GROMACS .gro file of C-alpha atoms in nm:
model
  430
    1MET     CA    1   2.001   2.532   3.626
    2SER     CA    2   2.148   2.881   3.654
    3ARG     CA    3   1.925   3.157   3.526
    4LYS     CA    4   2.015   3.323   3.195
    5PRO     CA    5   2.097   3.695   3.180
    6PRO     CA    6   1.820   3.913   3.038
    7SER     CA    7   1.851   4.041   2.685
    8MET     CA    8   1.897   4.410   2.633
    9HIS     CA    9   1.817   4.626   2.335
   10ILE     CA   10   1.972   4.962   2.258
   11ILE     CA   11   1.695   5.184   2.130
   12ASP     CA   12   1.692   5.517   1.961
   13GLY     CA   13   1.486   5.816   2.073
   14SER     CA   14   1.183   5.700   1.877
   15ASN     CA   15   1.180   5.365   2.065
   16LYS     CA   16   1.281   5.179   1.749
   17MET     CA   17   1.506   4.888   1.836
   18ILE     CA   18   1.835   4.907   1.648
   19THR     CA   19   2.030   4.618   1.796
   20ASN     CA   20   1.984   4.316   2.018
   21VAL     CA   21   2.279   4.266   2.249
   22ILE     CA   22   2.423   4.034   2.510
   23ASN     CA   23   2.365   4.157   2.865
   24LEU     CA   24   2.525   4.063   3.196
   25ASP     CA   25   2.368   4.166   3.523
   26SER     CA   26   2.551   4.219   3.850
   27ASP     CA   27   2.514   3.860   3.968
   28SER     CA   28   2.633   3.692   3.649
   29GLU     CA   29   2.968   3.574   3.780
   30LEU     CA   30   2.795   3.408   4.078
   31ASP     CA   31   2.487   3.275   3.900
   32PHE     CA   32   2.649   3.110   3.601
   33GLU     CA   33   2.821   2.780   3.600
   34PRO     CA   34   3.151   2.805   3.407
   35GLU     CA   35   3.020   2.668   3.076
   36ASP     CA   36   2.696   2.869   3.097
   37GLN     CA   37   2.893   3.183   3.178
   38ARG     CA   38   3.120   3.135   2.879
   39ARG     CA   39   2.855   3.048   2.621
   40MET     CA   40   2.583   3.302   2.682
   41SER     CA   41   2.303   3.344   2.431
   42SER     CA   42   2.114   3.663   2.354
   43PRO     CA   43   1.747   3.572   2.399
   44SER     CA   44   1.499   3.791   2.221
   45GLY     CA   45   1.222   3.963   2.415
   46SER     CA   46   0.900   4.140   2.336
   47THR     CA   47   0.977   4.445   2.550
   48PRO     CA   48   1.195   4.725   2.410
   49TYR     CA   49   1.463   4.644   2.664
   50SER     CA   50   1.519   4.472   2.996
   51VAL     CA   51   1.809   4.522   3.231
   52GLY     CA   52   1.942   4.364   3.544
   53VAL     CA   53   1.911   4.592   3.847
   54ASP     CA   54   2.155   4.607   4.134
   55ALA     CA   55   2.132   4.886   4.392
   56ASP     CA   56   2.506   4.901   4.445
   57ASN     CA   57   2.684   4.903   4.111
   58GLN     CA   58   2.460   4.808   3.822
   59PHE     CA   59   2.198   4.955   3.592
   60SER     CA   60   1.846   5.070   3.649
   61ASP     CA   61   1.606   5.143   3.364
   62ASP     CA   62   1.726   5.504   3.369
   63ASP     CA   63   2.076   5.387   3.277
   64VAL     CA   64   1.978   5.240   2.940
   65LEU     CA   65   2.162   5.413   2.659
   66VAL     CA   66   1.917   5.617   2.452
   67LEU     CA   67   2.046   5.740   2.120
   68GLU     CA   68   1.894   6.044   1.957
   69PRO     CA   69   1.752   5.959   1.613
   70GLU     CA   70   1.973   6.222   1.447
   71GLU     CA   71   2.290   6.056   1.578
   72VAL     CA   72   2.177   5.709   1.477
   73GLN     CA   73   2.067   5.822   1.133
   74ALA     CA   74   2.393   6.012   1.074
   75LEU     CA   75   2.598   5.700   1.148
   76LYS     CA   76   2.372   5.486   0.930
   77ARG     CA   77   2.405   5.733   0.643
   78LYS     CA   78   2.783   5.730   0.675
   79GLU     CA   79   2.793   5.354   0.617
   80HIS     CA   80   2.509   5.359   0.364
   81THR     CA   81   2.705   5.584   0.126
   82ARG     CA   82   2.982   5.326   0.100
   83TRP     CA   83   2.754   5.100  -0.100
   84HIS     CA   84   2.486   5.328  -0.241
   85ASN     CA   85   2.671   5.641  -0.350
   86PRO     CA   86   2.610   5.652  -0.729
   87VAL     CA   87   2.969   5.745  -0.816
   88THR     CA   88   3.123   5.490  -0.582
   89ASN     CA   89   2.876   5.217  -0.672
   90THR     CA   90   2.949   5.251  -1.044
   91ARG     CA   91   3.315   5.181  -0.983
   92LEU     CA   92   3.243   4.901  -0.734
   93LEU     CA   93   3.034   4.715  -0.990
   94ALA     CA   94   3.248   4.790  -1.295
   95ASP     CA   95   3.604   4.725  -1.175
   96PRO     CA   96   3.715   4.395  -1.021
   97PRO     CA   97   3.918   4.451  -0.703
   98PRO     CA   98   4.295   4.406  -0.722
   99TRP     CA   99   4.293   4.087  -0.513
  100LEU     CA  100   4.075   3.897  -0.762
  101ARG     CA  101   4.328   3.723  -0.983
  102SER     CA  102   4.285   3.675  -1.352
  103ASN     CA  103   4.257   3.298  -1.304
  104ALA     CA  104   4.000   3.320  -1.020
  105PRO     CA  105   3.693   3.096  -1.054
  106ALA     CA  106   3.394   3.257  -1.225
  107GLN     CA  107   3.195   3.229  -0.902
  108THR     CA  108   3.421   3.307  -0.604
  109ASN     CA  109   3.283   3.272  -0.252
  110LEU     CA  110   3.374   3.498   0.039
  111ALA     CA  111   3.613   3.247   0.197
  112GLN     CA  112   3.811   3.220  -0.128
  113GLU     CA  113   3.814   3.597  -0.161
  114ILE     CA  114   3.954   3.639   0.189
  115LYS     CA  115   4.246   3.411   0.100
  116MET     CA  116   4.305   3.607  -0.220
  117PHE     CA  117   4.294   3.933  -0.025
  118LEU     CA  118   4.553   3.797   0.220
  119SER     CA  119   4.786   3.725  -0.072
  120HIS     CA  120   4.724   4.074  -0.215
  121SER     CA  121   4.769   4.251   0.120
  122SER     CA  122   5.078   4.065   0.238
  123PRO     CA  123   5.379   4.299   0.225
  124LEU     CA  124   5.605   4.237  -0.072
  125SER     CA  125   5.978   4.186  -0.035
  126GLN     CA  126   6.053   4.543  -0.145
  127GLU     CA  127   5.813   4.678   0.117
  128ASN     CA  128   5.981   4.472   0.388
  129VAL     CA  129   6.322   4.600   0.274
  130LEU     CA  130   6.201   4.960   0.296
  131ARG     CA  131   6.074   4.905   0.651
  132ALA     CA  132   6.395   4.733   0.759
  133ARG     CA  133   6.602   5.020   0.619
  134LEU     CA  134   6.383   5.271   0.798
  135VAL     CA  135   6.434   5.091   1.131
  136THR     CA  136   6.810   5.100   1.073
  137ARG     CA  137   6.803   5.471   0.993
  138LEU     CA  138   6.592   5.559   1.295
  139THR     CA  139   6.820   5.351   1.520
  140GLU     CA  140   7.120   5.553   1.400
  141ILE     CA  141   6.944   5.886   1.455
  142ILE     CA  142   6.827   5.795   1.805
  143GLN     CA  143   7.155   5.642   1.920
  144ASN     CA  144   7.345   5.946   1.794
  145MET     CA  145   7.126   6.155   2.026
  146TRP     CA  146   7.137   5.918   2.323
  147SER     CA  147   7.430   5.677   2.314
  148ASP     CA  148   7.287   5.453   2.588
  149SER     CA  149   6.949   5.420   2.420
  150SER     CA  150   6.803   5.117   2.249
  151ILE     CA  151   6.502   5.071   2.025
  152GLU     CA  152   6.265   4.782   1.977
  153VAL     CA  153   6.002   4.721   1.711
  154PHE     CA  154   5.666   4.596   1.834
  155GLY     CA  155   5.306   4.586   1.718
  156SER     CA  156   5.179   4.457   1.386
  157TYR     CA  157   5.519   4.463   1.213
  158GLU     CA  158   5.665   4.242   1.485
  159THR     CA  159   5.364   4.007   1.490
  160ASP     CA  160   5.338   3.982   1.109
  161LEU     CA  161   4.991   4.137   1.112
  162HIS     CA  162   5.088   4.449   0.920
  163LEU     CA  163   4.939   4.567   0.596
  164PRO     CA  164   5.147   4.762   0.343
  165VAL     CA  165   4.967   5.072   0.475
  166SER     CA  166   5.016   4.988   0.845
  167ASP     CA  167   5.213   5.203   1.087
  168LEU     CA  168   5.554   5.102   1.215
  169ASP     CA  169   5.557   5.094   1.597
  170ILE     CA  170   5.884   5.160   1.780
  171VAL     CA  171   5.970   5.201   2.148
  172VAL     CA  172   6.283   5.381   2.268
  173PHE     CA  173   6.449   5.298   2.600
  174ASN     CA  174   6.707   5.472   2.818
  175THR     CA  175   6.696   5.834   2.701
  176HIS     CA  176   6.663   5.946   3.065
  177GLU     CA  177   6.481   6.261   2.955
  178GLY     CA  178   6.113   6.183   3.007
  179LYS     CA  179   5.873   6.381   2.789
  180ASN     CA  180   6.151   6.615   2.678
  181ALA     CA  181   6.274   6.329   2.460
  182LEU     CA  182   5.954   6.353   2.255
  183PHE     CA  183   6.021   6.712   2.150
  184LYS     CA  184   6.396   6.669   2.101
  185LEU     CA  185   6.345   6.371   1.874
  186ALA     CA  186   6.068   6.550   1.682
  187LYS     CA  187   6.307   6.837   1.603
  188ALA     CA  188   6.577   6.593   1.493
  189LEU     CA  189   6.334   6.407   1.268
  190ARG     CA  190   6.227   6.733   1.105
  191ARG     CA  191   6.591   6.819   1.031
  192GLN     CA  192   6.635   6.474   0.877
  193GLY     CA  193   6.351   6.532   0.631
  194PHE     CA  194   6.071   6.330   0.788
  195LEU     CA  195   5.717   6.451   0.723
  196ASN     CA  196   5.385   6.514   0.902
  197ILE     CA  197   5.545   6.518   1.247
  198GLN     CA  198   5.304   6.528   1.541
  199VAL     CA  199   5.392   6.516   1.911
  200ILE     CA  200   5.101   6.376   2.113
  201SER     CA  201   5.229   6.444   2.461
  202ARG     CA  202   4.903   6.428   2.660
  203ALA     CA  203   4.793   6.081   2.555
  204ARG     CA  204   4.796   5.794   2.803
  205VAL     CA  205   5.107   5.677   2.616
  206PRO     CA  206   5.276   5.989   2.468
  207ILE     CA  207   5.396   5.931   2.112
  208ILE     CA  208   5.552   6.094   1.809
  209LYS     CA  209   5.371   6.029   1.481
  210PHE     CA  210   5.539   6.098   1.147
  211SER     CA  211   5.595   5.968   0.796
  212ASP     CA  212   5.911   5.893   0.605
  213PRO     CA  213   5.949   5.998   0.239
  214SER     CA  214   5.856   5.646   0.123
  215SER     CA  215   5.511   5.692   0.283
  216ILE     CA  216   5.562   5.465   0.584
  217ASP     CA  217   5.384   5.602   0.892
  218VAL     CA  218   5.572   5.563   1.220
  219ASP     CA  219   5.468   5.584   1.586
  220ILE     CA  220   5.745   5.618   1.846
  221CYS     CA  221   5.692   5.595   2.222
  222PHE     CA  222   5.940   5.590   2.509
  223ASP     CA  223   6.011   5.341   2.790
  224GLN     CA  224   5.692   5.137   2.741
  225THR     CA  225   5.737   4.762   2.789
  226SER     CA  226   5.372   4.667   2.746
  227GLY     CA  227   5.394   4.665   2.365
  228LEU     CA  228   5.672   4.406   2.372
  229SER     CA  229   5.482   4.165   2.599
  230SER     CA  230   5.166   4.219   2.394
  231SER     CA  231   5.352   4.125   2.076
  232ALA     CA  232   5.472   3.801   2.234
  233PHE     CA  233   5.116   3.717   2.340
  234VAL     CA  234   4.977   3.789   1.992
  235LYS     CA  235   5.236   3.569   1.820
  236SER     CA  236   5.149   3.285   2.055
  237ALA     CA  237   4.775   3.330   1.988
  238ILE     CA  238   4.829   3.331   1.610
  239ALA     CA  239   5.013   3.001   1.634
  240GLU     CA  240   4.732   2.850   1.842
  241TRP     CA  241   4.432   2.987   1.646
  242PRO     CA  242   4.484   2.960   1.267
  243ALA     CA  243   4.177   3.168   1.179
  244LEU     CA  244   4.296   3.461   1.392
  245LYS     CA  245   4.539   3.615   1.144
  246PRO     CA  246   4.319   3.615   0.830
  247LEU     CA  247   4.024   3.763   1.018
  248VAL     CA  248   4.238   4.031   1.182
  249MET     CA  249   4.394   4.129   0.849
  250VAL     CA  250   4.055   4.174   0.681
  251LEU     CA  251   3.915   4.364   0.978
  252LYS     CA  252   4.219   4.591   1.006
  253TYR     CA  253   4.171   4.694   0.645
  254PHE     CA  254   3.798   4.736   0.699
  255LEU     CA  255   3.861   4.973   0.993
  256ARG     CA  256   4.146   5.155   0.817
  257LEU     CA  257   3.917   5.242   0.524
  258ARG     CA  258   3.680   5.406   0.774
  259GLY     CA  259   3.941   5.590   0.979
  260LEU     CA  260   3.853   5.376   1.282
  261ASN     CA  261   4.188   5.206   1.336
  262GLU     CA  262   4.366   5.458   1.561
  263PRO     CA  263   4.308   5.444   1.940
  264PHE     CA  264   4.420   5.804   1.993
  265THR     CA  265   4.133   5.919   1.766
  266GLY     CA  266   3.881   5.682   1.929
  267GLY     CA  267   3.918   5.381   1.701
  268ILE     CA  268   4.021   5.019   1.756
  269GLY     CA  269   4.394   4.954   1.769
  270SER     CA  270   4.562   4.640   1.644
  271TYR     CA  271   4.603   4.478   1.987
  272ALA     CA  272   4.243   4.546   2.086
  273LEU     CA  273   4.122   4.404   1.755
  274VAL     CA  274   4.326   4.087   1.804
  275LEU     CA  275   4.167   4.040   2.147
  276MET     CA  276   3.817   4.098   2.004
  277VAL     CA  277   3.873   3.835   1.733
  278LEU     CA  278   4.035   3.592   1.977
  279SER     CA  279   3.740   3.626   2.217
  280PHE     CA  280   3.502   3.570   1.926
  281LEU     CA  281   3.681   3.247   1.826
  282GLN     CA  282   3.688   3.126   2.187
  283MET     CA  283   3.314   3.182   2.233
  284CYS     CA  284   3.193   3.093   1.883
  285ASP     CA  285   3.022   2.757   1.842
  286VAL     CA  286   3.070   2.774   1.465
  287TYR     CA  287   3.451   2.769   1.492
  288LYS     CA  288   3.611   2.426   1.500
  289ARG     CA  289   3.958   2.452   1.642
  290PRO     CA  290   4.217   2.229   1.466
  291SER     CA  291   4.318   1.929   1.674
  292SER     CA  292   4.689   2.008   1.643
  293PRO     CA  293   4.915   2.280   1.502
  294ASP     CA  294   4.979   2.065   1.195
  295ALA     CA  295   4.614   1.977   1.132
  296PRO     CA  296   4.443   2.159   0.844
  297ASP     CA  297   4.204   2.440   0.930
  298THR     CA  298   3.871   2.347   0.770
  299ASN     CA  299   3.676   2.650   0.894
  300ASP     CA  300   3.490   2.871   0.648
  301LEU     CA  301   3.655   3.211   0.683
  302GLY     CA  302   3.361   3.378   0.511
  303GLN     CA  303   3.117   3.238   0.764
  304LEU     CA  304   3.345   3.337   1.051
  305LEU     CA  305   3.375   3.694   0.921
  306PHE     CA  306   2.997   3.717   0.895
  307GLU     CA  307   2.952   3.580   1.248
  308PHE     CA  308   3.207   3.831   1.382
  309PHE     CA  309   3.018   4.120   1.223
  310GLN     CA  310   2.692   3.978   1.362
  311LEU     CA  311   2.829   3.952   1.717
  312TYR     CA  312   2.993   4.293   1.745
  313GLY     CA  313   2.746   4.467   1.515
  314HIS     CA  314   2.410   4.336   1.638
  315LYS     CA  315   2.441   4.122   1.951
  316PHE     CA  316   2.707   4.246   2.191
  317ASN     CA  317   2.614   4.476   2.479
  318TYR     CA  318   2.892   4.732   2.492
  319ILE     CA  319   2.728   4.912   2.785
  320THR     CA  320   2.740   4.637   3.046
  321THR     CA  321   2.975   4.371   2.916
  322GLY     CA  322   3.352   4.336   2.900
  323VAL     CA  323   3.571   4.086   2.718
  324CYS     CA  324   3.831   3.853   2.871
  325VAL     CA  325   4.044   3.604   2.675
  326ARG     CA  326   4.221   3.441   2.971
  327ALA     CA  327   4.137   3.083   3.074
  328GLY     CA  328   3.955   3.000   2.753
  329GLY     CA  329   3.760   3.324   2.731
  330SER     CA  330   3.464   3.478   2.916
  331TYR     CA  331   3.254   3.793   2.952
  332PHE     CA  332   3.230   4.002   3.270
  333PRO     CA  333   3.021   4.296   3.401
  334LYS     CA  334   3.206   4.622   3.337
  335ALA     CA  335   3.068   4.783   3.653
  336ARG     CA  336   3.230   4.512   3.867
  337ARG     CA  337   3.569   4.633   3.746
  338GLY     CA  338   3.481   5.000   3.773
  339TRP     CA  339   3.518   5.023   3.395
  340PHE     CA  340   3.178   5.172   3.315
  341ASP     CA  341   3.221   5.531   3.193
  342SER     CA  342   2.905   5.742   3.205
  343ASP     CA  343   3.058   5.985   2.955
  344CYS     CA  344   3.109   5.703   2.703
  345PRO     CA  345   2.886   5.416   2.817
  346ALA     CA  346   2.903   5.215   2.493
  347ARG     CA  347   3.281   5.194   2.483
  348LEU     CA  348   3.408   4.835   2.464
  349SER     CA  349   3.606   4.714   2.767
  350ILE     CA  350   3.873   4.455   2.694
  351GLU     CA  351   4.083   4.306   2.970
  352ASP     CA  352   4.453   4.297   2.886
  353PRO     CA  353   4.566   3.935   2.931
  354GLN     CA  354   4.914   4.063   3.015
  355ASN     CA  355   4.781   4.304   3.279
  356PRO     CA  356   4.423   4.229   3.394
  357ASP     CA  357   4.392   4.573   3.554
  358ASN     CA  358   4.437   4.740   3.214
  359ASP     CA  359   4.136   4.808   2.991
  360VAL     CA  360   4.273   4.788   2.637
  361GLY     CA  361   3.957   4.945   2.494
  362LYS     CA  362   3.943   5.251   2.718
  363SER     CA  363   4.060   5.489   2.444
  364SER     CA  364   3.808   5.364   2.186
  365TYR     CA  365   3.541   5.629   2.232
  366LYS     CA  366   3.411   5.582   1.874
  367MET     CA  367   3.287   5.232   1.954
  368LEU     CA  368   2.932   5.320   1.853
  369GLU     CA  369   3.057   5.414   1.508
  370VAL     CA  370   3.256   5.089   1.492
  371GLN     CA  371   2.946   4.893   1.593
  372MET     CA  372   2.741   5.060   1.320
  373ALA     CA  373   3.006   4.974   1.061
  374PHE     CA  374   3.011   4.609   1.173
  375ALA     CA  375   2.631   4.593   1.169
  376ALA     CA  376   2.615   4.738   0.818
  377ALA     CA  377   2.876   4.487   0.695
  378SER     CA  378   2.684   4.192   0.839
  379ASP     CA  379   2.368   4.317   0.669
  380VAL     CA  380   2.549   4.352   0.336
  381ILE     CA  381   2.677   3.994   0.355
  382ALA     CA  382   2.338   3.858   0.462
  383ARG     CA  383   2.155   4.029   0.176
  384ALA     CA  384   2.415   4.015  -0.099
  385LYS     CA  385   2.346   3.822  -0.416
  386PRO     CA  386   2.658   3.910  -0.611
  387LYS     CA  387   2.681   3.836  -0.980
  388ALA     CA  388   2.965   3.623  -1.111
  389THR     CA  389   3.158   3.938  -1.200
  390GLN     CA  390   3.114   4.099  -0.859
  391SER     CA  391   3.321   4.073  -0.542
  392LEU     CA  392   3.140   4.039  -0.210
  393LEU     CA  393   3.449   4.141  -0.012
  394GLN     CA  394   3.479   4.449  -0.232
  395ILE     CA  395   3.123   4.543  -0.139
  396VAL     CA  396   3.195   4.483   0.232
  397PHE     CA  397   3.499   4.711   0.221
  398GLY     CA  398   3.306   4.975   0.029
  399SER     CA  399   3.468   5.280  -0.124
  400GLY     CA  400   3.844   5.305  -0.093
  401HIS     CA  401   3.901   4.932  -0.131
  402ASN     CA  402   4.192   5.003  -0.371
  403LEU     CA  403   4.396   5.169  -0.094
  404ILE     CA  404   4.680   4.913  -0.098
  405ALA     CA  405   4.706   4.915  -0.478
  406GLU     CA  406   4.710   5.296  -0.484
  407HIS     CA  407   4.969   5.303  -0.205
  408ARG     CA  408   5.196   5.073  -0.404
  409GLU     CA  409   5.144   5.271  -0.723
  410LYS     CA  410   5.266   5.589  -0.551
  411ARG     CA  411   5.581   5.406  -0.444
  412ASN     CA  412   5.629   5.248  -0.789
  413ILE     CA  413   5.592   4.894  -0.652
  414VAL     CA  414   5.389   4.687  -0.897
  415PRO     CA  415   5.270   4.335  -0.800
  416VAL     CA  416   5.280   4.081  -1.082
  417GLU     CA  417   5.129   3.736  -1.104
  418ILE     CA  418   5.358   3.437  -1.155
  419ASP     CA  419   5.193   3.114  -1.261
  420THR     CA  420   5.368   2.836  -1.069
  421GLY     CA  421   5.137   2.561  -1.186
  422ASP     CA  422   4.941   2.472  -0.874
  423GLU     CA  423   4.860   2.828  -0.770
  424THR     CA  424   4.941   3.185  -0.859
  425GLU     CA  425   5.194   3.370  -0.648
  426VAL     CA  426   5.227   3.745  -0.623
  427SER     CA  427   5.564   3.908  -0.671
  428GLU     CA  428   5.668   4.261  -0.769
  429HIS     CA  429   5.883   4.458  -1.004
  430ARG     CA  430   6.002   4.815  -0.996
   0.00000   0.00000   0.00000
């Protein structure tokens, strides 16, 4: 029998263990049989931490991440205030969230709430019309500047994973001007009345960020084909894994409320989040994959959400371990790929299935903050004893959970419930 990898604990400066995480040592790929390598456990240990040692490219005891208590406590306080701030908490307990329908059962479980949230967060027809019109307008502006150019929509709008508050991702081809195109287009957009225009020219993928008057945020990049292939991969994965979309939608909103959803500011982008959830489903013993595309999905979405928060909040070793979703899913040692970054050792490494040499998570330098948020959410679910009038998902989201409703109110788009007999559908009026 192949030996198991040692467990590893990240500890703070006072030697208090804050999380128990999966660890891979340098020999893991050689020592594990395929099934053992894919389904690794996180054994608990009595020592504060233990690490695999390899003289060439792995960790010694000196390489263990030690967090200063002040940093840990600051991150804990940031999440703590989402549920325990007196002003916020009063509203959380008093007002039902907008996704709880008037005909919802008196006692609604988390899985039912997730389905209600998906209905609430799905873009309405008017919102889709506004986005389509914006794409048409931007196409006209860009092609008037560069007659040979073309634009393509990619990302969450293309994959149907967008929230009403999600960005619109666009790539422009054939301007033949390199980075100069960024600044020329930014000036044109300003003349056309677009708002909050930012040119981020030094990013790995330079982009223009701006908003249109209807409050749709847009990201435009140039001559990047990776987003198009990523979108095709995501659509295929959604068709194959029915639980993928609902989990991603909830988690995108969760991260958006915390300002942790933008890679260029250190958060988790949509593509990276999809790969994290897909890896979780591949490796999770709780998930029962439907036998065919037409077979019903009997999985408990509430349990899956909790297990996801548990894995990436309490168990996963961000320091040593990377994520791969190819060939059924696996983990790998980051150091083997040269993906360990001493300046940001806890950053999550995610292999791009479309380009295995690309680390999708390399911009997510706020991974420790993301981990803390996931850990806090798992603890809230584990300890919650909501009353019949309370919403567990509302408590998980914390303050700001009305973001979609407030966004629609600003745009004068009002969802209404239509009783169709079997279930309630959500429509809108203006």
